[in-house]
Each structure stands twice: as C-alpha cells, then as structure tokens.
Amino acid sequence: MRWRNLLFLLCVLCVALAGSSAWAAPSSQSGSFGDFVFDIRADLELLANEVIGPEQRPPGWTFNSNLASATAIADLWFDNELLANVLYGEGARPADWLGVTSQRVELVARNVRHDLELSATQSFGGSNRPPEWRGAAPILRCGRTLQNVLALLNTFFNVQTRTPESALSYCQAVAAEAEDSLVANALTDEENLPDQILAVRGDLERLADENLGLNIRPAAWIGNKERNSATLIGDNFLDLETLANELLGNNVRPDGWIGVVTNSPAVSYRNLRHDLELLADESLGDSIRPRGWQGVNPLERCDPLVQSLAILVQRYDFSIEDTPQDNFCETIEQTANFLAENPPIDEIVAEDVNDRRLALAESAFTYLDLSATQYMGIMPPGTRFRAWYRNFGESTMMFVSGDDFAVYIDQRWTTLPIDVFDNLPTLEGVAPLTFCDAGWCNGPAPTPTPTGSGPLALLLAETTPQAPPSQEEVEQKTQVSWNNIRVTYLADNPSTRTAQVALEICSDTAQTVCEPVLRIFDNAAGAPKPSIGQSPSGLPIYEFAYGYTANLLIEGATLTSPDVWISDPTIR
C-alpha cells in the first residue's frame, strides 16, 4: 500500500514541480541551487554504489542528472525512496525521515538531502563519509522543526545562525541560538515576565504540597518567593531539581527534561515551566494539576522548539485554540511544520504603515558590509526601507531592507528619526544577509573617491576599514577557548541585555596566567570590534550581548580565542 502511495505521490509531485514558479529561482541563486541539487544526485549515486553495488540499481531508477529537466527534483526524490526501500525494507523508514512535505522544489531538495544523510549514517556509520562525499551544510542533518524555525527567523527577522559548523552537538547548539534569537525578536515581555517566573514558584510549591504534604519540604529547599529577587530563577531551578530527586529518584528524569537555565530570563522561564509541567504529569498523572495551578497555557508543556515554531507561524493566522488536547504537542508540531512549509499562497506578512522603523532614503550610500568596503550605489531619494539593526557606539550605520535590497546605510541620509535609530537593536550576535537587486544597484565596487562634504565623506571618516590580522600572525599564536577568557564586568544594560567588559586571555582554564586582549576581529562583520573606552586598569572596554558569541578572533600577545561567554548578572 505504501509503495502505491509513493507512485501516486510521484505523479502529483512531477506535475506540481514542473509547474512550480519556485523552480524559476532568481539568477543570483540558481547556480548555487543547481550545485546543491547536483551534489545530492552525486552523493545518492555514490551511496547506491555502496549499498547495492556499482552499476546495480533497483528497477525504475531514473538516473536523471539533467538539472534542466522539469522532473529533476521529483526524480531525485523517487530514486532516494527506491534506495531507502533497499536499505530499510519496503515502505519502512527511520522515525525522523522527512520525505515530501511541500511542493516547493527547494524544500523537496532540502528533505532529500536530510534523508540521504540519514541513509549515509546508516551505511557508513555515524558521521563517517567517503572522501568523494560532497555533503552539505550540517544544518541539513538537523530535524524538520529546527530547520523550519531557522527558515522563519530568517524570513521574518532576517536572522541567520552564527554557530560554527565545527561545533560539537551542532544541532543542539543551533537550537539554543535560535531560541535566543526568537526571544530577542518576538518573545520579550519585560512587563509580565517577572510575574510568570513568580508563577513558576507558586506552582512548584503547590506541586510539593500535593506530593509531600502541606509545607513539608526536603532539607535543601530554598523557597524563595520574592518577585524581584535577583536569584529567583536560579532558586526556582534548584528547588525544581530537588523536588524531582525527591519524587523520581536522584538524577532520574522523564524523557524530554531540559534541566537548564540560561542568561536569558525568558528562555529560563520557558525551560522551568516546561520541566515543571513534565514533573506534574509524571508525579500526578497527565494533565492532573493541584487547585490554583497558574500554568494554563498548554503550549508551554511542549518542547521549546515546538513552542518557537508555533509562535512564528502565528504570523500566518495559526492558532492553538481549537487543537485537541489529546496528543496536543504532536498535533501542534505537525500542523505548524506544515504551515511553515506551505504558507497560504496569498499570505503577505502585514507591515504596519505606522511602523516608526519605516523611512525614506535621501541619497544614501549603500554597502553590503558594515565596514563600507563593498559599495553598491546611491539609494535614490524617496526609496522606502525598513530599519532593522544599528551599529555600536557612536556610529550611525544601520542595516535596512526593502523589496529588492538588504544593505547598510548611514542614518543621517534618511528620514529615520534619531530616537528611533537609537532604539534599534544592535548588530551584536547577528549577521544579516545582504543583497542588492534594485535598478540603482551597480556593485559591489570600491567606494568612489569623495569630492567634498556629503554622505560619502562623513561615512568614510567613521568607517575606514582596518585590515584583518594576517594568517601568518594568527598561526604563530596558541588558540584557546572561551573557558580561558577572564572577564571583568564594568557595567550592565538590562534593556539591551548587554554588558561592558574588559577581557584578558589566559593559558589555562584556571585563568591564572593571563595577558591583555589587544584586539578583537569580528569575522561575521568583516571588521574589528570597536572598543568603547578604556578600563581603570588600562584594558580596552567592549560591549557584548549576554551569552555565547562565536566567529571572533580574540587576540592577546601569544594567545587567540574564537569565542567568548558573557554571564547574565543573575548568575555571576
């Protein structure tokens, strides 16, 4: 039965893909997508040689490597399914197999690559691959929900992952980064968050009363109930772990338990509420709660990634209100994933005409990079754009986008009010994708020589780029990790969740033998990270967002590090 369904789906897919407008990719992208598809075909044939044998293929194998063919993607999927039948058994698939979830060719190709990597792991073992394996970005080995969360973060907020591809537990690290990005862009609720965190404490006490008896608590119980306490999150976490040990056994936890709090109060709240609901289900029974229970949002019982996806697809008028409570989280995940991959055809994310971040250009010079080295031309007066991010310190550079461009410009040559500019989030921790396809784009090229005053002269005075350190210079130094960075905290800005710090880089994690950090180069921005002053000890002062920042080159006299960790004041 499954095989007949596959044949039927292939027929539908061939028709859908042959007529899909998504196949007519922009010229600037068609080459890279073609390379992506070609690499999938090459790896599929290589794996078939390994599984079946050279020149041996199942009946019906298409061998279609003609990327201009209307059925190139459908045939790629079809052959991958034929190989899966040989590898796993007729109609049998791994639990995380994606298959076809959309008629959009880029998503079909994405899913085939994901599933092909599953088959390669099955055949070659773990992450082993033959030397000829072309492969793809590691994100394509991650789950469907995570990939869709990242795609929507990019669509709605122009956010891209900065987790290095070499990171251990890559998918887990990307998921944490995605959650931080979502909190920064869509989840921050400064007004209600303290009450939500206090509600966790209230429900934790109710659950303890229900299981242990009224006011009977383990010896290590903290019981912090102060709304404005700086340690409330940490104390909630410790008491939740203590109660879990008491009810389930030391270090025994239900499947799906998170057991982590972070520098972000919003992320920490989500994790605490999720684990508290899980412990209530485990100790009292599914959906059975004590009287007065304040955790009434069923979405908060789902995995944080599922919560993130459900929140993002609300922009497509998605609602959880009518979702049956039986298998609630599984249903939400399936529905939200389908909507993320198959948004309404006429869906256009509404743009508030009264949005203060909308403004007009006044002959602004445009660049693809923050250092103003890739000049793209002058944005004509009256060109409408939306501002997203600003540069650090006193710089007036900002990242903006329109229908056919996403570039850096100077705020002074726009109608954007300075108070709106000052309240934009900074570029700390984000690396926006830039492009310029408008009719006035004529680069990238070197910036024209200034001939007097105006935007160009003012801009160059502030953003003359500094060259990155030479490879030879870097190779002469010893690389260490963020554990070797000694951080001196000078000031915190709770509204932007940033800290001003002075840094030293040490030869060991005990941070006993250290040297001053001389400079920091931001590889994502392609520019040095600016110092905003000098500390009393004479060290440069830098501003960082709380949490983990990667893709850097932090340099001392003899040591370097690619990353740094900045602690939230609540856990210092």
Short mmCIF file of C-alpha atoms in Angstrom, two decimals, residues 105-542:
data_model
loop_
_atom_site.label_atom_id
_atom_site.label_comp_id
_atom_site.label_asym_id
_atom_site.label_seq_id
_atom_site.Cartn_x
_atom_site.Cartn_y
_atom_site.Cartn_z
CA VAL A 105 11.31 22.41 -5.02
CA GLU A 106 13.80 23.90 -2.59
CA LEU A 107 12.06 22.13 0.31
CA VAL A 108 11.86 18.83 -1.56
CA ALA A 109 15.60 19.06 -2.27
CA ARG A 110 16.25 20.00 1.37
CA ASN A 111 14.33 16.98 2.60
CA VAL A 112 16.05 14.61 0.17
CA ARG A 113 19.45 15.82 1.39
CA HIS A 114 18.36 15.32 5.02
CA ASP A 115 17.06 11.81 4.33
CA LEU A 116 20.11 10.93 2.24
CA GLU A 117 22.32 11.85 5.20
CA LEU A 118 20.25 9.52 7.40
CA SER A 119 20.88 6.71 4.91
CA ALA A 120 24.58 7.56 4.77
CA THR A 121 24.79 7.41 8.55
CA GLN A 122 23.08 4.02 8.45
CA SER A 123 25.51 2.72 5.81
CA PHE A 124 28.85 4.32 6.72
CA GLY A 125 28.31 4.65 10.48
CA GLY A 126 27.98 7.86 12.50
CA SER A 127 29.45 10.89 10.74
CA ASN A 128 31.79 8.80 8.59
CA ARG A 129 31.67 9.58 4.89
CA PRO A 130 33.88 8.51 1.96
CA PRO A 131 36.36 11.08 0.58
CA GLU A 132 34.22 11.56 -2.55
CA TRP A 133 31.15 12.55 -0.48
CA ARG A 134 30.10 16.09 -1.37
CA GLY A 135 27.82 16.65 1.59
CA ALA A 136 26.06 19.88 2.55
CA ALA A 137 25.76 22.34 5.42
CA PRO A 138 25.38 20.49 8.76
CA ILE A 139 22.04 22.20 9.44
CA LEU A 140 20.54 19.87 6.83
CA ARG A 141 21.17 16.94 9.16
CA CYS A 142 19.06 18.56 11.88
CA GLY A 143 15.37 17.92 12.41
CA ARG A 144 12.49 19.34 10.44
CA THR A 145 11.21 21.59 13.24
CA LEU A 146 14.60 23.20 13.84
CA GLN A 147 15.15 23.82 10.12
CA ASN A 148 11.75 25.46 9.80
CA VAL A 149 12.32 27.62 12.89
CA LEU A 150 15.57 28.89 11.36
CA ALA A 151 13.89 29.50 8.00
CA LEU A 152 11.11 31.58 9.57
CA LEU A 153 13.55 33.52 11.75
CA ASN A 154 15.34 34.46 8.57
CA THR A 155 12.09 35.29 6.74
CA PHE A 156 10.53 37.42 9.48
CA PHE A 157 13.57 38.88 11.28
CA ASN A 158 16.46 38.43 8.85
CA VAL A 159 18.26 36.33 11.49
CA GLN A 160 20.80 33.69 10.45
CA THR A 161 22.69 31.18 12.54
CA ARG A 162 26.24 32.02 13.55
CA THR A 163 27.00 28.70 15.22
CA PRO A 164 30.28 27.41 13.72
CA GLU A 165 29.84 24.28 11.61
CA SER A 166 32.56 22.59 13.65
CA ALA A 167 30.59 22.95 16.91
CA LEU A 168 30.07 19.80 18.94
CA SER A 169 26.39 18.79 19.21
CA TYR A 170 25.78 21.18 16.31
CA CYS A 171 22.00 20.85 16.11
CA GLN A 172 21.62 21.36 19.85
CA ALA A 173 23.83 24.45 19.73
CA VAL A 174 21.86 25.89 16.80
CA ALA A 175 18.58 25.23 18.62
CA ALA A 176 19.83 27.21 21.63
CA GLU A 177 20.94 30.04 19.36
CA ALA A 178 17.57 30.04 17.57
CA GLU A 179 15.73 30.25 20.87
CA ASP A 180 17.86 33.22 21.93
CA SER A 181 17.13 34.91 18.58
CA LEU A 182 13.41 34.34 18.95
CA VAL A 183 13.44 35.75 22.47
CA ALA A 184 15.32 38.82 21.25
CA ASN A 185 12.92 39.43 18.36
CA ALA A 186 9.50 38.13 19.33
CA LEU A 187 9.23 36.79 22.87
CA THR A 188 10.49 39.53 25.12
CA ASP A 189 7.74 40.51 27.57
CA GLU A 190 9.56 42.62 30.12
CA GLU A 191 6.36 43.66 31.89
CA ASN A 192 4.86 40.20 32.53
CA LEU A 193 7.99 38.06 32.74
CA PRO A 194 8.66 38.63 36.50
CA ASP A 195 5.10 37.55 37.28
CA GLN A 196 5.46 34.46 35.07
CA ILE A 197 8.68 33.47 36.85
CA LEU A 198 6.96 34.01 40.22
CA ALA A 199 4.05 31.83 39.00
CA VAL A 200 6.55 29.01 38.47
CA ARG A 201 7.47 29.33 42.15
CA GLY A 202 3.80 29.25 43.14
CA ASP A 203 3.09 26.10 41.12
CA LEU A 204 6.30 24.49 42.36
CA GLU A 205 5.10 24.97 45.94
CA ARG A 206 1.65 23.60 45.03
CA LEU A 207 3.19 20.51 43.47
CA ALA A 208 5.37 19.97 46.56
CA ASP A 209 2.32 20.32 48.83
CA GLU A 210 0.38 17.83 46.70
CA ASN A 211 3.13 15.21 46.71
CA LEU A 212 4.88 15.69 50.09
CA GLY A 213 2.22 17.21 52.27
CA LEU A 214 1.37 20.77 53.27
CA ASN A 215 4.58 22.76 53.98
CA ILE A 216 6.69 19.58 54.10
CA ARG A 217 9.87 20.20 52.13
CA PRO A 218 13.24 18.49 51.54
CA ALA A 219 16.15 19.73 53.65
CA ALA A 220 17.82 21.61 50.78
CA TRP A 221 14.66 23.54 49.88
CA ILE A 222 15.24 27.30 49.31
CA GLY A 223 11.67 28.52 48.93
CA ASN A 224 12.47 31.97 47.51
CA LYS A 225 9.16 33.77 46.84
CA GLU A 226 10.43 37.32 46.28
CA ARG A 227 9.21 38.63 42.90
CA ASN A 228 12.14 40.99 42.37
CA SER A 229 14.83 38.70 43.77
CA ALA A 230 17.92 38.54 41.54
CA THR A 231 18.25 34.83 42.36
CA LEU A 232 14.60 33.80 41.88
CA ILE A 233 15.26 31.99 38.59
CA GLY A 234 18.24 30.11 39.99
CA ASP A 235 16.40 29.25 43.21
CA ASN A 236 13.38 28.00 41.25
CA PHE A 237 15.70 25.80 39.22
CA LEU A 238 17.45 24.34 42.30
CA ASP A 239 14.16 23.63 44.09
CA LEU A 240 12.66 22.05 40.97
CA GLU A 241 15.66 19.72 40.70
CA THR A 242 15.42 18.96 44.43
CA LEU A 243 11.74 18.06 44.12
CA ALA A 244 12.43 15.90 41.06
CA ASN A 245 15.10 14.00 43.00
CA GLU A 246 12.66 13.54 45.88
CA LEU A 247 9.79 12.28 43.71
CA LEU A 248 11.62 10.35 40.99
CA GLY A 249 14.99 9.45 42.49
CA ASN A 250 18.39 11.13 42.29
CA ASN A 251 19.13 12.22 38.71
CA VAL A 252 16.13 10.27 37.37
CA ARG A 253 14.24 12.45 34.92
CA PRO A 254 11.39 11.96 32.41
CA ASP A 255 12.14 11.94 28.68
CA GLY A 256 12.32 15.47 27.34
CA TRP A 257 13.54 17.02 30.59
CA ILE A 258 15.59 20.16 29.83
CA GLY A 259 17.25 20.85 33.18
CA VAL A 260 18.95 24.09 32.13
CA VAL A 261 18.60 27.80 32.83
CA THR A 262 20.47 30.38 30.78
CA ASN A 263 21.46 34.04 30.78
CA SER A 264 18.04 34.88 29.30
CA PRO A 265 15.17 35.18 31.82
CA ALA A 266 12.65 34.45 29.04
CA VAL A 267 14.43 31.26 27.94
CA SER A 268 14.90 30.22 31.56
CA TYR A 269 11.19 30.74 32.23
CA ARG A 270 10.25 28.53 29.25
CA ASN A 271 12.60 25.77 30.40
CA LEU A 272 11.41 25.91 34.02
CA ARG A 273 7.72 25.91 33.10
CA HIS A 274 8.23 23.01 30.65
CA ASP A 275 10.06 20.86 33.22
CA LEU A 276 7.62 21.74 35.99
CA GLU A 277 4.69 20.63 33.82
CA LEU A 278 6.57 17.45 32.94
CA LEU A 279 7.17 16.69 36.62
CA ALA A 280 3.50 17.31 37.39
CA ASP A 281 2.47 14.85 34.66
CA GLU A 282 4.95 12.30 35.96
CA SER A 283 4.00 12.59 39.64
CA LEU A 284 0.23 13.27 39.45
CA GLY A 285 -0.83 11.97 36.03
CA ASP A 286 -1.20 13.57 32.61
CA SER A 287 -2.89 16.98 32.83
CA ILE A 288 -3.81 16.46 36.52
CA ARG A 289 -2.94 19.63 38.45
CA PRO A 290 -3.43 20.94 42.00
CA ARG A 291 -6.08 23.56 42.67
CA GLY A 292 -4.94 27.09 41.83
CA TRP A 293 -2.39 25.97 39.23
CA GLN A 294 -1.23 29.01 37.24
CA GLY A 295 0.29 27.23 34.24
CA VAL A 296 -2.73 27.33 31.97
CA ASN A 297 -1.09 27.64 28.53
CA PRO A 298 -0.88 24.11 27.06
CA LEU A 299 1.77 25.21 24.56
CA GLU A 300 4.24 25.71 27.41
CA ARG A 301 4.18 21.95 28.02
CA CYS A 302 5.66 21.29 24.55
CA ASP A 303 9.31 21.11 23.59
CA PRO A 304 10.78 24.63 23.33
CA LEU A 305 11.44 24.19 19.60
CA VAL A 306 7.79 23.33 19.04
CA GLN A 307 6.82 26.40 21.07
CA SER A 308 9.11 28.55 18.95
CA LEU A 309 7.70 27.25 15.69
CA ALA A 310 4.11 27.69 16.87
CA ILE A 311 4.84 31.29 17.84
CA LEU A 312 6.47 32.03 14.47
CA VAL A 313 3.65 30.60 12.36
CA GLN A 314 1.14 32.76 14.23
CA ARG A 315 2.03 35.28 11.52
CA TYR A 316 0.06 33.01 9.21
CA ASP A 317 -3.02 33.28 11.47
CA PHE A 318 -2.17 30.00 13.19
CA SER A 319 -3.98 29.41 16.48
CA ILE A 320 -3.75 26.67 19.09
CA GLU A 321 -7.23 27.28 20.48
CA ASP A 322 -9.01 24.56 18.51
CA THR A 323 -6.27 21.93 18.87
CA PRO A 324 -7.47 18.75 20.64
CA GLN A 325 -5.78 18.18 23.99
CA ASP A 326 -5.03 14.53 23.16
CA ASN A 327 -1.53 14.40 21.65
CA PHE A 328 -1.58 18.19 21.80
CA CYS A 329 2.14 18.83 21.29
CA GLU A 330 2.48 16.28 18.48
CA THR A 331 -0.51 17.82 16.68
CA ILE A 332 0.84 21.35 17.13
CA GLU A 333 4.24 20.32 15.78
CA GLN A 334 2.77 18.63 12.70
CA THR A 335 0.39 21.49 11.96
CA ALA A 336 2.97 24.24 12.50
CA ASN A 337 5.57 22.46 10.35
CA PHE A 338 3.09 22.01 7.52
CA LEU A 339 2.10 25.68 7.66
CA ALA A 340 5.74 26.80 7.78
CA GLU A 341 6.48 24.81 4.62
CA ASN A 342 3.19 25.55 2.89
CA PRO A 343 2.16 29.09 3.84
CA PRO A 344 -1.07 30.49 2.40
CA ILE A 345 -0.48 31.38 -1.25
CA ASP A 346 -1.73 34.91 -0.83
CA GLU A 347 -0.05 35.37 2.53
CA ILE A 348 1.89 38.61 2.82
CA VAL A 349 3.19 39.40 6.26
CA ALA A 350 1.45 42.62 7.14
CA GLU A 351 3.63 45.68 7.50
CA ASP A 352 2.26 48.33 9.78
CA VAL A 353 2.13 51.57 7.81
CA ASN A 354 2.58 53.40 11.09
CA ASP A 355 5.74 51.45 11.95
CA ARG A 356 8.28 54.06 13.03
CA ARG A 357 11.10 51.97 11.59
CA LEU A 358 9.83 52.68 8.07
CA ALA A 359 11.61 55.64 6.48
CA LEU A 360 12.80 57.14 3.19
CA ALA A 361 16.31 57.49 1.78
CA GLU A 362 17.87 60.85 0.99
CA SER A 363 20.62 59.86 -1.48
CA ALA A 364 22.12 57.36 0.99
CA PHE A 365 25.27 55.49 0.00
CA THR A 366 24.71 51.73 0.28
CA TYR A 367 27.07 48.90 1.22
CA LEU A 368 26.98 45.13 1.52
CA ASP A 369 29.25 45.21 4.57
CA LEU A 370 29.44 47.17 7.79
CA SER A 371 32.99 48.32 7.02
CA ALA A 372 31.77 50.15 3.90
CA THR A 373 34.14 48.35 1.53
CA GLN A 374 31.53 46.89 -0.87
CA TYR A 375 29.82 49.94 -2.34
CA MET A 376 26.54 49.23 -4.18
CA GLY A 377 25.48 52.69 -5.33
CA ILE A 378 23.24 55.52 -4.13
CA MET A 379 19.75 54.77 -2.82
CA PRO A 380 17.58 57.32 -4.66
CA PRO A 381 15.69 59.95 -2.66
CA GLY A 382 12.27 58.67 -1.62
CA THR A 383 13.25 54.98 -1.61
CA ARG A 384 11.26 53.31 1.18
CA PHE A 385 13.01 50.93 3.57
CA ARG A 386 12.67 49.32 6.98
CA ALA A 387 15.45 49.68 9.55
CA TRP A 388 16.42 46.55 11.49
CA TYR A 389 19.74 46.99 13.31
CA ARG A 390 22.22 49.73 14.17
CA ASN A 391 25.98 49.66 14.62
CA PHE A 392 27.66 50.01 18.01
CA GLY A 393 28.75 53.11 19.90
CA GLU A 394 28.59 56.44 18.12
CA SER A 395 28.42 55.00 14.59
CA THR A 396 25.34 55.98 12.55
CA MET A 397 25.48 52.97 10.23
CA MET A 398 22.42 50.72 10.19
CA PHE A 399 21.10 47.65 8.39
CA VAL A 400 17.95 48.21 6.31
CA SER A 401 15.89 46.28 3.77
CA GLY A 402 13.33 46.85 1.05
CA ASP A 403 11.61 44.75 -1.62
CA ASP A 404 14.81 44.16 -3.58
CA PHE A 405 17.69 45.10 -1.29
CA ALA A 406 19.15 44.50 2.18
CA VAL A 407 22.11 46.79 2.79
CA TYR A 408 23.96 49.06 5.22
CA ILE A 409 23.39 52.82 5.02
CA ASP A 410 24.02 55.92 7.15
CA GLN A 411 21.06 57.10 9.25
CA ARG A 412 21.95 60.75 8.60
CA TRP A 413 20.99 60.41 4.93
CA THR A 414 17.49 59.15 5.64
CA THR A 415 14.25 60.39 7.22
CA LEU A 416 14.57 57.90 10.12
CA PRO A 417 14.38 59.90 13.39
CA ILE A 418 17.45 59.66 15.59
CA ASP A 419 15.41 58.46 18.59
CA VAL A 420 14.11 55.54 16.52
CA PHE A 421 17.66 54.78 15.37
CA ASP A 422 18.92 54.83 18.96
CA ASN A 423 16.28 52.25 19.95
CA LEU A 424 17.14 49.79 17.19
CA PRO A 425 18.73 46.54 18.39
CA THR A 426 22.48 46.45 17.81
CA LEU A 427 24.22 44.10 15.40
CA GLU A 428 25.71 42.21 18.33
CA GLY A 429 25.22 38.50 17.75
CA VAL A 430 23.56 38.77 14.32
CA ALA A 431 24.97 38.61 10.78
CA PRO A 432 22.28 39.80 8.35
CA LEU A 433 22.31 38.50 4.79
CA THR A 434 22.92 41.40 2.38
CA PHE A 435 21.98 41.71 -1.29
CA CYS A 436 21.13 44.45 -3.76
CA ASP A 437 18.99 43.68 -6.85
CA ALA A 438 17.32 47.10 -7.31
CA GLY A 439 17.83 49.06 -10.50
CA TRP A 440 20.14 51.54 -8.77
CA CYS A 441 22.50 48.79 -7.55
CA ASN A 442 25.75 48.80 -9.54
CA GLY A 443 28.30 46.98 -7.39
CA PRO A 444 29.94 45.65 -5.43
CA ALA A 445 32.76 48.03 -6.17
CA PRO A 446 35.23 50.22 -4.30
CA THR A 447 33.74 53.32 -2.77
CA PRO A 448 34.17 56.31 -5.10
CA THR A 449 36.71 58.91 -4.04
CA PRO A 450 34.95 61.67 -2.07
CA THR A 451 34.99 65.12 -3.63
CA GLY A 452 33.92 67.21 -0.68
CA SER A 453 31.32 67.07 2.03
CA GLY A 454 28.24 64.89 1.99
CA PRO A 455 27.35 61.33 2.99
CA LEU A 456 30.45 59.74 1.49
CA ALA A 457 32.97 61.97 3.20
CA LEU A 458 31.23 61.67 6.56
CA LEU A 459 30.85 57.92 6.23
CA LEU A 460 34.47 57.29 5.30
CA ALA A 461 35.64 59.39 8.21
CA GLU A 462 33.94 56.92 10.54
CA THR A 463 34.19 53.56 8.82
CA THR A 464 37.58 53.38 7.15
CA PRO A 465 38.13 49.61 7.47
CA GLN A 466 41.03 48.04 9.26
CA ALA A 467 42.65 45.01 7.71
CA PRO A 468 42.10 41.68 9.45
CA PRO A 469 45.14 40.08 11.08
CA SER A 470 47.33 38.12 8.70
CA GLN A 471 47.10 34.35 8.66
CA GLU A 472 50.82 34.09 9.48
CA GLU A 473 50.37 36.28 12.54
CA VAL A 474 47.45 34.18 13.81
CA GLU A 475 49.21 30.86 13.23
CA GLN A 476 52.09 31.95 15.46
CA LYS A 477 49.72 32.16 18.44
CA THR A 478 48.12 29.39 20.51
CA GLN A 479 44.34 29.05 20.22
CA VAL A 480 42.29 28.53 23.40
CA SER A 481 38.54 28.55 24.07
CA TRP A 482 36.11 30.86 25.88
CA ASN A 483 36.86 29.00 29.12
CA ASN A 484 40.25 30.72 29.06
CA ILE A 485 38.84 34.25 28.82
CA ARG A 486 38.92 36.23 32.07
CA VAL A 487 36.03 38.73 32.02
CA THR A 488 35.97 41.86 34.16
CA TYR A 489 32.41 43.22 34.27
CA LEU A 490 32.22 47.02 34.31
CA ALA A 491 28.57 47.83 33.55
CA ASP A 492 25.29 46.15 32.52
CA ASN A 493 22.45 47.39 30.37
CA PRO A 494 19.37 45.27 31.24
CA SER A 495 17.25 46.85 28.49
CA THR A 496 19.58 45.61 25.72
CA ARG A 497 20.87 42.59 27.66
CA THR A 498 24.46 43.66 27.10
CA ALA A 499 27.49 44.16 29.33
CA GLN A 500 30.55 46.39 29.09
CA VAL A 501 33.60 44.30 29.86
CA ALA A 502 37.39 44.22 29.87
CA LEU A 503 38.98 40.96 28.72
CA GLU A 504 42.14 39.02 29.37
CA ILE A 505 43.08 35.76 27.65
CA CYS A 506 44.69 33.04 29.72
CA SER A 507 46.83 29.98 29.04
CA ASP A 508 44.66 27.70 31.21
CA THR A 509 41.03 27.43 32.30
CA ALA A 510 42.02 28.27 35.87
CA GLN A 511 42.81 31.73 34.45
CA THR A 512 45.99 32.15 36.45
CA VAL A 513 48.45 33.14 33.73
CA CYS A 514 46.77 35.77 31.57
CA GLU A 515 47.59 38.52 29.10
CA PRO A 516 45.55 41.53 28.00
CA VAL A 517 43.28 41.19 24.97
CA LEU A 518 44.84 43.50 22.41
CA ARG A 519 42.11 43.46 19.77
CA ILE A 520 39.01 41.57 18.62
CA PHE A 521 38.17 40.94 14.98
CA ASP A 522 34.54 40.05 14.14
CA ASN A 523 34.73 37.60 11.23
CA ALA A 524 30.98 37.78 10.57
CA ALA A 525 31.03 41.57 10.21
CA GLY A 526 34.40 41.51 8.46
CA ALA A 527 35.64 44.29 10.73
CA PRO A 528 37.37 44.85 14.06
CA LYS A 529 35.04 45.01 17.05
CA PRO A 530 35.23 48.61 18.26
CA SER A 531 36.45 49.46 21.75
CA ILE A 532 34.12 51.89 23.52
CA GLY A 533 36.66 53.12 26.07
CA GLN A 534 39.42 52.15 28.46
CA SER A 535 39.05 50.47 31.85
CA PRO A 536 40.74 51.77 35.02
CA SER A 537 43.37 49.04 34.54
CA GLY A 538 44.12 50.28 31.04
CA LEU A 539 42.34 47.46 29.15
CA PRO A 540 40.02 48.21 26.19
CA ILE A 541 36.31 48.12 27.02
CA TYR A 542 33.99 46.13 24.73
#
